[in-house]
Amino acid sequence: MRALAFFSIFLFSVSVHAAVLSDSTSIVKNQPDSITKKVVSLLIKANELSVKKPWEAIKSYRTALTTNKVKDEIWEAHIRVAMGKLLSRVKSKDALPQLVKADAIFKKKNILNGRVAAIEAIAQHQERNGQFDSALRNYNELYRIQNKIGLSVEAGNTASHLTDVFTRRKDYTQAFKYADMAKNAYYKVCRMDSLGSIYYKIASLKLKLKSPKLAEYYILNHALPYYRSSDDLNGRLKSFDFLGHLYQDQKRYSEAKWFYLQANNQAKVISDTSATITSLINLGVVKYLIGDLSLAKQDISEAELLAQGDSTNMQLVKRARMRYTTMFKKLDSPVIASNTAVKKAASPAKASQKKTAGKKVSDAVLTDNEKREKPEVDNSSDK
């Protein structure tokens, strides 16, 4: 908040300096210091109030605009953008006119960075208010300007957002178009983590378009390598999980299990208990499908143990029980429970792991069946 206040002071000072250079009727000569100080004070007050008291902040911005007697359109445009964003937040009809006026000033003065701020706010406001066609035109213009002035990451983020929007609308052709635009923007600056994320989205789209080989190709050959290069552990985790589900759906259970194991290990590395529980449930499901009921029971039991005492994690187990009712009934049978207890007693390493599971999950302890080399993955594609 303090940083924003100092930014307002700086912005006002710059505008004052510009007025001195371009107009003999400058703030220094014709506006008393008391008025200048009042305007600066109003801007600071607006910034301080913007989070909790937006209407009071808006009032301070309006007063600053009318109090300042020095004509400086660029300064005015910046204030209108800040005010327009707040008006949009409180669902005021005056939001769009303020933002459009700001953009018109920036356009006239050819201030492209200012146009980026104004057009982004306009597009977001229109999207929130159900004016998607207008919002889309502005997002496209925003992408164009961001690319023009070298804001490649921001341009990629704009296109990536539209990818998500069209994905939710189930317009996968348009979603893929914007994913490709995002990819091209990120490539310009070799933004590794963003490239990993956009390739993950492309893979998800290919899966929705019923091209599982292409989905597999984009995760294995693009998303995972970029996530690895950027040390994005969460990205790697969700890629492993993606591949596990992909292979499970294709009944390629050996490969599915291997990638669920990688997801489980990655979740433990980043101390993500919810992800660890999810991966254990996935492992339990695929082992059940293979026919390793005792091993499946061990994974499910570990997941349930980890979930204890946390309502969010307990919901993960509850949802799994609802989804896989038949499996849980079979695993809960006395015979399976008895066999699992015997296996636990015969494995001190596993028993030790269970004792400490509530505090910190140790490194994965693999059974003989699990200590296998990574299965061969078919990288052929129809791309």
CSV table of C-alpha atoms in Angstrom, one decimal:
chain,number,residue,atom,x,y,z
A,1,MET,CA,0.0,0.0,0.0
A,2,ARG,CA,2.8,2.4,0.9
A,3,ALA,CA,4.5,1.6,-2.4
A,4,LEU,CA,1.3,2.6,-4.3
A,5,ALA,CA,1.2,5.9,-2.3
A,6,PHE,CA,4.7,6.8,-3.3
A,7,PHE,CA,3.9,5.9,-6.9
A,8,SER,CA,1.1,8.4,-6.9
A,9,ILE,CA,3.3,11.1,-5.5
A,10,PHE,CA,5.9,10.2,-8.1
A,11,LEU,CA,3.3,10.2,-10.9
A,12,PHE,CA,2.0,13.6,-9.8
A,13,SER,CA,5.6,15.0,-9.6
A,14,VAL,CA,6.3,13.9,-13.1
A,15,SER,CA,3.2,15.5,-14.4
A,16,VAL,CA,4.1,18.7,-12.6
A,17,HIS,CA,7.6,18.6,-14.2
A,18,ALA,CA,6.0,18.0,-17.7
A,19,ALA,CA,3.8,21.0,-17.2
A,20,VAL,CA,6.7,23.3,-16.3
A,21,LEU,CA,8.5,22.2,-19.5
A,22,SER,CA,5.6,22.5,-21.9
A,23,ASP,CA,3.5,25.4,-20.6
A,24,SER,CA,4.5,28.7,-19.2
A,25,THR,CA,1.4,28.5,-17.0
A,26,SER,CA,3.0,25.9,-14.8
A,27,ILE,CA,2.1,24.6,-11.4
A,28,VAL,CA,5.1,26.2,-9.9
A,29,LYS,CA,4.0,29.7,-11.0
A,30,ASN,CA,0.3,29.6,-10.8
A,31,GLN,CA,-0.8,26.9,-8.3
A,32,PRO,CA,-0.1,27.5,-4.6
A,33,ASP,CA,1.9,24.9,-2.8
A,34,SER,CA,-1.0,24.3,-0.5
A,35,ILE,CA,-3.1,23.1,-3.4
A,36,THR,CA,-0.3,20.8,-4.7
A,37,LYS,CA,0.1,19.3,-1.2
A,38,LYS,CA,-3.7,18.8,-1.0
A,39,VAL,CA,-3.8,16.9,-4.3
A,40,VAL,CA,-0.9,14.7,-3.2
A,41,SER,CA,-2.6,14.1,0.1
A,42,LEU,CA,-5.8,13.1,-1.7
A,43,LEU,CA,-3.9,10.6,-3.9
A,44,ILE,CA,-2.2,9.0,-0.8
A,45,LYS,CA,-5.6,8.8,0.9
A,46,ALA,CA,-7.2,7.2,-2.1
A,47,ASN,CA,-4.5,4.5,-2.2
A,48,GLU,CA,-4.8,3.8,1.5
A,49,LEU,CA,-8.6,3.5,1.3
A,50,SER,CA,-8.8,1.5,-2.0
A,51,VAL,CA,-8.8,-2.0,-0.5
A,52,LYS,CA,-11.3,-1.6,2.4
A,53,LYS,CA,-13.2,1.6,1.5
A,54,PRO,CA,-13.4,1.8,-2.3
A,55,TRP,CA,-16.2,4.4,-2.4
A,56,GLU,CA,-14.1,6.8,-0.2
A,57,ALA,CA,-11.1,6.2,-2.4
A,58,ILE,CA,-13.2,7.0,-5.4
A,59,LYS,CA,-14.3,10.3,-3.8
A,60,SER,CA,-10.6,11.2,-3.1
A,61,TYR,CA,-9.7,10.6,-6.7
A,62,ARG,CA,-12.6,12.7,-7.9
A,63,THR,CA,-11.6,15.5,-5.6
A,64,ALA,CA,-8.0,15.3,-6.7
A,65,LEU,CA,-9.1,15.7,-10.3
A,66,THR,CA,-11.2,18.8,-9.6
A,67,THR,CA,-8.7,20.3,-7.2
A,68,ASN,CA,-5.6,20.2,-9.4
A,69,LYS,CA,-5.7,23.3,-11.6
A,70,VAL,CA,-2.8,22.4,-13.9
A,71,LYS,CA,-3.9,20.9,-17.2
A,72,ASP,CA,-2.1,17.6,-17.7
A,73,GLU,CA,-4.1,15.0,-19.6
A,74,ILE,CA,-1.7,12.1,-19.0
A,75,TRP,CA,-1.8,12.6,-15.3
A,76,GLU,CA,-5.6,12.8,-15.5
A,77,ALA,CA,-5.7,9.6,-17.6
A,78,HIS,CA,-3.8,7.6,-15.0
A,79,ILE,CA,-6.1,8.9,-12.2
A,80,ARG,CA,-9.2,7.8,-14.3
A,81,VAL,CA,-7.7,4.3,-14.8
A,82,ALA,CA,-7.3,3.9,-11.0
A,83,MET,CA,-10.7,5.3,-10.4
A,84,GLY,CA,-12.3,3.2,-13.2
A,85,LYS,CA,-10.9,0.0,-11.7
A,86,LEU,CA,-12.4,0.9,-8.3
A,87,LEU,CA,-15.7,1.8,-9.9
A,88,SER,CA,-15.7,-1.6,-11.7
A,89,ARG,CA,-15.1,-3.3,-8.4
A,90,VAL,CA,-18.1,-1.7,-6.8
A,91,LYS,CA,-20.2,-2.4,-9.9
A,92,SER,CA,-20.8,1.3,-10.8
A,93,LYS,CA,-22.0,2.2,-14.3
A,94,ASP,CA,-19.5,5.0,-14.3
A,95,ALA,CA,-16.6,2.5,-14.5
A,96,LEU,CA,-16.6,2.0,-18.3
A,97,PRO,CA,-16.9,5.7,-19.2
A,98,GLN,CA,-13.9,6.6,-17.0
A,99,LEU,CA,-11.7,3.8,-18.5
A,100,VAL,CA,-12.7,4.6,-22.1
A,101,LYS,CA,-11.9,8.3,-21.5
A,102,ALA,CA,-8.5,7.4,-20.1
A,103,ASP,CA,-7.8,5.2,-23.1
A,104,ALA,CA,-8.8,8.0,-25.5
A,105,ILE,CA,-6.3,10.3,-23.8
A,106,PHE,CA,-3.5,7.8,-23.9
A,107,LYS,CA,-4.3,7.0,-27.6
A,108,LYS,CA,-4.2,10.7,-28.5
A,109,LYS,CA,-0.9,11.1,-26.7
A,110,ASN,CA,0.4,7.8,-28.1
A,111,ILE,CA,1.2,6.5,-24.6
A,112,LEU,CA,1.1,2.8,-25.3
A,113,ASN,CA,2.0,1.7,-21.7
A,114,GLY,CA,-1.0,3.8,-20.5
A,115,ARG,CA,-3.2,2.2,-23.2
A,116,VAL,CA,-2.2,-1.3,-21.9
A,117,ALA,CA,-3.4,-0.4,-18.4
A,118,ALA,CA,-6.6,1.2,-19.7
A,119,ILE,CA,-7.6,-1.5,-22.2
A,120,GLU,CA,-6.8,-4.4,-19.8
A,121,ALA,CA,-9.2,-2.8,-17.3
A,122,ILE,CA,-11.8,-2.2,-19.9
A,123,ALA,CA,-11.7,-5.8,-21.2
A,124,GLN,CA,-11.8,-7.2,-17.7
A,125,HIS,CA,-14.8,-5.0,-16.8
A,126,GLN,CA,-16.6,-6.1,-20.0
A,127,GLU,CA,-15.9,-9.7,-19.4
A,128,ARG,CA,-17.2,-9.6,-15.8
A,129,ASN,CA,-20.4,-7.9,-17.0
A,130,GLY,CA,-21.3,-10.4,-19.7
A,131,GLN,CA,-20.1,-8.2,-22.7
A,132,PHE,CA,-17.7,-10.9,-24.0
A,133,ASP,CA,-17.7,-9.9,-27.7
A,134,SER,CA,-16.5,-6.4,-26.7
A,135,ALA,CA,-14.1,-7.8,-24.2
A,136,LEU,CA,-12.6,-10.1,-26.8
A,137,ARG,CA,-12.0,-7.2,-29.2
A,138,ASN,CA,-10.2,-5.3,-26.4
A,139,TYR,CA,-8.2,-8.4,-25.4
A,140,ASN,CA,-7.0,-8.8,-29.0
A,141,GLU,CA,-6.0,-5.1,-29.1
A,142,LEU,CA,-4.3,-5.5,-25.8
A,143,TYR,CA,-2.3,-8.5,-27.0
A,144,ARG,CA,-1.3,-6.5,-30.1
A,145,ILE,CA,0.0,-3.5,-28.2
A,146,GLN,CA,1.8,-5.7,-25.6
A,147,ASN,CA,3.6,-7.5,-28.4
A,148,LYS,CA,4.4,-4.2,-30.1
A,149,ILE,CA,6.1,-2.6,-27.0
A,150,GLY,CA,8.0,-5.8,-26.0
A,151,LEU,CA,5.7,-7.0,-23.2
A,152,SER,CA,5.9,-10.5,-24.4
A,153,VAL,CA,5.2,-12.3,-21.1
A,154,GLU,CA,2.1,-10.0,-20.5
A,155,ALA,CA,1.0,-10.7,-24.1
A,156,GLY,CA,1.3,-14.4,-23.4
A,157,ASN,CA,-0.7,-14.1,-20.2
A,158,THR,CA,-3.4,-12.3,-22.1
A,159,ALA,CA,-3.6,-15.1,-24.7
A,160,SER,CA,-3.4,-17.7,-22.0
A,161,HIS,CA,-6.3,-16.1,-20.2
A,162,LEU,CA,-8.4,-16.3,-23.4
A,163,THR,CA,-7.3,-20.0,-23.8
A,164,ASP,CA,-8.9,-20.6,-20.4
A,165,VAL,CA,-12.1,-18.6,-21.3
A,166,PHE,CA,-12.7,-20.6,-24.5
A,167,THR,CA,-11.9,-23.9,-22.8
A,168,ARG,CA,-14.6,-23.2,-20.2
A,169,ARG,CA,-16.9,-22.4,-23.1
A,170,LYS,CA,-16.0,-25.7,-24.8
A,171,ASP,CA,-14.8,-23.8,-27.9
A,172,TYR,CA,-11.6,-25.9,-28.2
A,173,THR,CA,-10.7,-24.6,-31.6
A,174,GLN,CA,-10.6,-21.0,-30.4
A,175,ALA,CA,-8.9,-22.1,-27.2
A,176,PHE,CA,-6.1,-23.8,-29.2
A,177,LYS,CA,-5.7,-20.7,-31.3
A,178,TYR,CA,-5.0,-18.5,-28.3
A,179,ALA,CA,-2.8,-21.2,-26.7
A,180,ASP,CA,-0.7,-21.0,-29.8
A,181,MET,CA,-0.6,-17.2,-29.6
A,182,ALA,CA,0.5,-17.4,-25.9
A,183,LYS,CA,3.2,-20.0,-26.8
A,184,ASN,CA,4.6,-17.7,-29.5
A,185,ALA,CA,4.7,-14.7,-27.1
A,186,TYR,CA,6.5,-16.8,-24.4
A,187,TYR,CA,9.0,-18.1,-26.9
A,188,LYS,CA,10.2,-14.6,-27.6
A,189,VAL,CA,11.7,-14.3,-24.1
A,190,CYS,CA,12.1,-18.1,-23.5
A,191,ARG,CA,9.9,-18.0,-20.5
A,192,MET,CA,10.3,-21.6,-19.4
A,193,ASP,CA,7.7,-21.9,-16.6
A,194,SER,CA,5.1,-20.1,-18.8
A,195,LEU,CA,5.9,-22.4,-21.8
A,196,GLY,CA,5.5,-25.4,-19.5
A,197,SER,CA,2.1,-24.1,-18.5
A,198,ILE,CA,0.9,-23.3,-22.0
A,199,TYR,CA,2.0,-26.7,-23.3
A,200,TYR,CA,0.1,-28.3,-20.4
A,201,LYS,CA,-3.0,-26.4,-21.5
A,202,ILE,CA,-2.4,-27.5,-25.2
A,203,ALA,CA,-2.1,-31.1,-24.0
A,204,SER,CA,-5.4,-30.8,-22.1
A,205,LEU,CA,-7.1,-29.4,-25.2
A,206,LYS,CA,-5.8,-32.2,-27.3
A,207,LEU,CA,-7.2,-34.7,-24.8
A,208,LYS,CA,-10.6,-32.9,-25.0
A,209,LEU,CA,-10.4,-33.1,-28.8
A,210,LYS,CA,-9.9,-36.9,-28.4
A,211,SER,CA,-6.2,-36.9,-29.5
A,212,PRO,CA,-4.6,-38.7,-26.6
A,213,LYS,CA,-1.4,-39.4,-28.5
A,214,LEU,CA,-0.9,-35.7,-29.1
A,215,ALA,CA,-1.8,-35.0,-25.4
A,216,GLU,CA,0.9,-37.5,-24.4
A,217,TYR,CA,3.4,-36.0,-26.8
A,218,TYR,CA,3.0,-32.4,-25.6
A,219,ILE,CA,3.4,-33.4,-21.9
A,220,LEU,CA,6.4,-35.7,-22.4
A,221,ASN,CA,8.2,-33.6,-25.0
A,222,HIS,CA,7.3,-30.0,-24.1
A,223,ALA,CA,5.5,-29.4,-20.8
A,224,LEU,CA,7.7,-31.6,-18.6
A,225,PRO,CA,11.0,-30.5,-20.1
A,226,TYR,CA,10.1,-26.8,-19.6
A,227,TYR,CA,8.8,-27.4,-16.1
A,228,ARG,CA,12.1,-29.2,-15.3
A,229,SER,CA,14.2,-26.4,-16.8
A,230,SER,CA,12.4,-23.8,-14.7
A,231,ASP,CA,12.4,-26.0,-11.6
A,232,ASP,CA,8.6,-25.8,-11.4
A,233,LEU,CA,7.9,-28.6,-9.1
A,234,ASN,CA,4.1,-28.1,-9.0
A,235,GLY,CA,4.1,-28.1,-12.8
A,236,ARG,CA,5.9,-31.4,-12.8
A,237,LEU,CA,3.5,-32.8,-10.2
A,238,LYS,CA,0.4,-32.0,-12.3
A,239,SER,CA,2.1,-33.4,-15.5
A,240,PHE,CA,2.8,-36.7,-13.8
A,241,ASP,CA,-0.8,-36.8,-12.6
A,242,PHE,CA,-2.0,-36.0,-16.1
A,243,LEU,CA,0.0,-38.8,-17.6
A,244,GLY,CA,-1.2,-41.2,-14.9
A,245,HIS,CA,-4.8,-40.6,-15.7
A,246,LEU,CA,-4.1,-40.6,-19.4
A,247,TYR,CA,-2.6,-44.1,-19.2
A,248,GLN,CA,-5.2,-45.4,-16.7
A,249,ASP,CA,-8.0,-44.4,-19.1
A,250,GLN,CA,-6.2,-46.4,-21.9
A,251,LYS,CA,-5.8,-49.4,-19.5
A,252,ARG,CA,-2.0,-49.0,-19.6
A,253,TYR,CA,-1.8,-49.7,-15.9
A,254,SER,CA,1.9,-50.3,-15.6
A,255,GLU,CA,2.7,-46.8,-17.1
A,256,ALA,CA,-0.1,-45.2,-15.1
A,257,LYS,CA,1.3,-46.6,-11.8
A,258,TRP,CA,4.8,-45.4,-12.6
A,259,PHE,CA,3.6,-41.8,-13.2
A,260,TYR,CA,1.4,-41.9,-10.1
A,261,LEU,CA,4.5,-42.9,-8.2
A,262,GLN,CA,6.3,-39.9,-9.6
A,263,ALA,CA,3.5,-37.7,-8.6
A,264,ASN,CA,3.5,-39.1,-5.1
A,265,ASN,CA,7.3,-38.6,-4.8
A,266,GLN,CA,7.0,-35.0,-6.1
A,267,ALA,CA,4.1,-34.2,-3.7
A,268,LYS,CA,6.3,-35.4,-0.8
A,269,VAL,CA,9.2,-33.3,-2.0
A,270,ILE,CA,7.1,-30.1,-1.9
A,271,SER,CA,5.3,-31.2,1.3
A,272,ASP,CA,1.9,-31.0,-0.3
A,273,THR,CA,-0.3,-33.3,1.8
A,274,SER,CA,-3.4,-33.0,-0.3
A,275,ALA,CA,-1.5,-33.9,-3.5
A,276,THR,CA,0.2,-36.8,-1.6
A,277,ILE,CA,-3.2,-38.1,-0.6
A,278,THR,CA,-4.6,-37.7,-4.1
A,279,SER,CA,-1.6,-39.6,-5.6
A,280,LEU,CA,-2.0,-42.4,-3.0
A,281,ILE,CA,-5.7,-42.8,-3.9
A,282,ASN,CA,-4.7,-42.9,-7.6
A,283,LEU,CA,-2.1,-45.5,-6.9
A,284,GLY,CA,-4.6,-47.5,-4.9
A,285,VAL,CA,-7.1,-47.4,-7.7
A,286,VAL,CA,-4.6,-48.5,-10.4
A,287,LYS,CA,-3.2,-51.3,-8.2
A,288,TYR,CA,-6.8,-52.4,-7.6
A,289,LEU,CA,-7.4,-52.5,-11.3
A,290,ILE,CA,-4.2,-54.6,-11.8
A,291,GLY,CA,-5.4,-57.0,-9.1
A,292,ASP,CA,-2.9,-56.1,-6.3
A,293,LEU,CA,-5.6,-55.7,-3.7
A,294,SER,CA,-3.3,-55.8,-0.6
A,295,LEU,CA,-1.0,-53.1,-2.1
A,296,ALA,CA,-4.0,-51.1,-3.0
A,297,LYS,CA,-5.3,-51.3,0.5
A,298,GLN,CA,-1.9,-50.1,1.9
A,299,ASP,CA,-2.0,-47.0,-0.3
A,300,ILE,CA,-5.7,-46.2,0.6
A,301,SER,CA,-5.0,-46.7,4.3
A,302,GLU,CA,-2.0,-44.4,4.1
A,303,ALA,CA,-4.1,-41.8,2.4
A,304,GLU,CA,-6.8,-42.0,5.1
A,305,LEU,CA,-4.2,-41.8,7.8
A,306,LEU,CA,-2.7,-38.6,6.3
A,307,ALA,CA,-6.2,-37.1,5.9
A,308,GLN,CA,-7.1,-37.4,9.6
A,309,GLY,CA,-7.6,-34.2,11.4
A,310,ASP,CA,-7.9,-32.0,8.3
A,311,SER,CA,-11.4,-31.4,7.0
A,312,THR,CA,-10.2,-30.5,3.5
A,313,ASN,CA,-8.2,-33.6,3.1
A,314,MET,CA,-10.9,-35.7,4.6
A,315,GLN,CA,-13.1,-34.5,1.8
A,316,LEU,CA,-10.6,-35.9,-0.7
A,317,VAL,CA,-11.0,-39.4,0.8
A,318,LYS,CA,-14.8,-39.0,1.1
A,319,ARG,CA,-15.1,-38.0,-2.6
A,320,ALA,CA,-12.9,-41.0,-3.5
A,321,ARG,CA,-15.2,-43.3,-1.5
A,322,MET,CA,-18.2,-42.0,-3.4
A,323,ARG,CA,-16.5,-42.3,-6.8
A,324,TYR,CA,-15.0,-45.8,-6.2
A,325,THR,CA,-17.7,-47.4,-4.1
A,326,THR,CA,-17.2,-50.9,-5.3
A,327,MET,CA,-13.4,-50.8,-4.8
A,328,PHE,CA,-13.6,-49.4,-1.3
A,329,LYS,CA,-16.2,-52.1,-0.3
A,330,LYS,CA,-13.9,-54.8,-1.5
A,331,LEU,CA,-10.8,-53.3,0.1
A,332,ASP,CA,-12.7,-52.8,3.4
A,333,SER,CA,-13.5,-56.6,3.5
A,334,PRO,CA,-11.9,-58.5,6.5
A,335,VAL,CA,-9.9,-60.7,4.2
A,336,ILE,CA,-8.1,-57.9,2.5
A,337,ALA,CA,-7.6,-56.1,5.9
A,338,SER,CA,-6.1,-59.2,7.4
A,339,ASN,CA,-3.7,-59.7,4.5
A,340,THR,CA,-2.7,-56.1,4.6
A,341,ALA,CA,-2.0,-56.3,8.4
A,342,VAL,CA,0.3,-59.2,7.8
A,343,LYS,CA,2.2,-57.4,5.1
A,344,LYS,CA,2.5,-54.3,7.4
A,345,ALA,CA,3.9,-56.4,10.2
A,346,ALA,CA,6.5,-57.9,7.9
A,347,SER,CA,7.7,-54.5,6.8
A,348,PRO,CA,9.4,-52.4,9.5
A,349,ALA,CA,10.2,-49.7,7.1
A,350,LYS,CA,6.5,-49.3,6.3
A,351,ALA,CA,5.5,-49.4,9.9
A,352,SER,CA,8.0,-46.7,10.8
A,353,GLN,CA,6.6,-44.6,7.9
A,354,LYS,CA,3.1,-44.9,9.2
A,355,LYS,CA,4.1,-43.7,12.7
A,356,THR,CA,5.5,-40.5,11.3
A,357,ALA,CA,3.0,-40.0,8.5
A,358,GLY,CA,1.0,-37.4,10.5
A,359,LYS,CA,4.0,-35.2,10.8
A,360,LYS,CA,6.0,-35.6,7.6
A,361,VAL,CA,5.7,-38.2,4.9
A,362,SER,CA,9.1,-39.9,4.4
A,363,ASP,CA,10.5,-40.9,1.0
A,364,ALA,CA,8.5,-43.5,-0.8
A,365,VAL,CA,9.2,-47.1,0.2
A,366,LEU,CA,8.8,-49.2,-2.9
A,367,THR,CA,7.8,-52.9,-3.0
A,368,ASP,CA,9.6,-55.3,-5.3
A,369,ASN,CA,6.9,-54.9,-7.9
A,370,GLU,CA,7.3,-51.1,-7.8
A,371,LYS,CA,11.1,-51.1,-8.0
A,372,ARG,CA,11.0,-51.5,-11.7
A,373,GLU,CA,12.5,-49.4,-14.4
A,374,LYS,CA,10.4,-46.7,-16.0
A,375,PRO,CA,8.1,-48.4,-18.5
A,376,GLU,CA,8.5,-47.8,-22.2
A,377,VAL,CA,6.2,-45.0,-23.3
A,378,ASP,CA,4.9,-44.8,-26.9
A,379,ASN,CA,5.9,-41.4,-28.1
A,380,SER,CA,4.4,-41.8,-31.6
A,381,SER,CA,1.8,-39.1,-32.4
A,382,ASP,CA,-0.6,-38.1,-35.0
A,383,LYS,CA,0.5,-34.4,-34.8
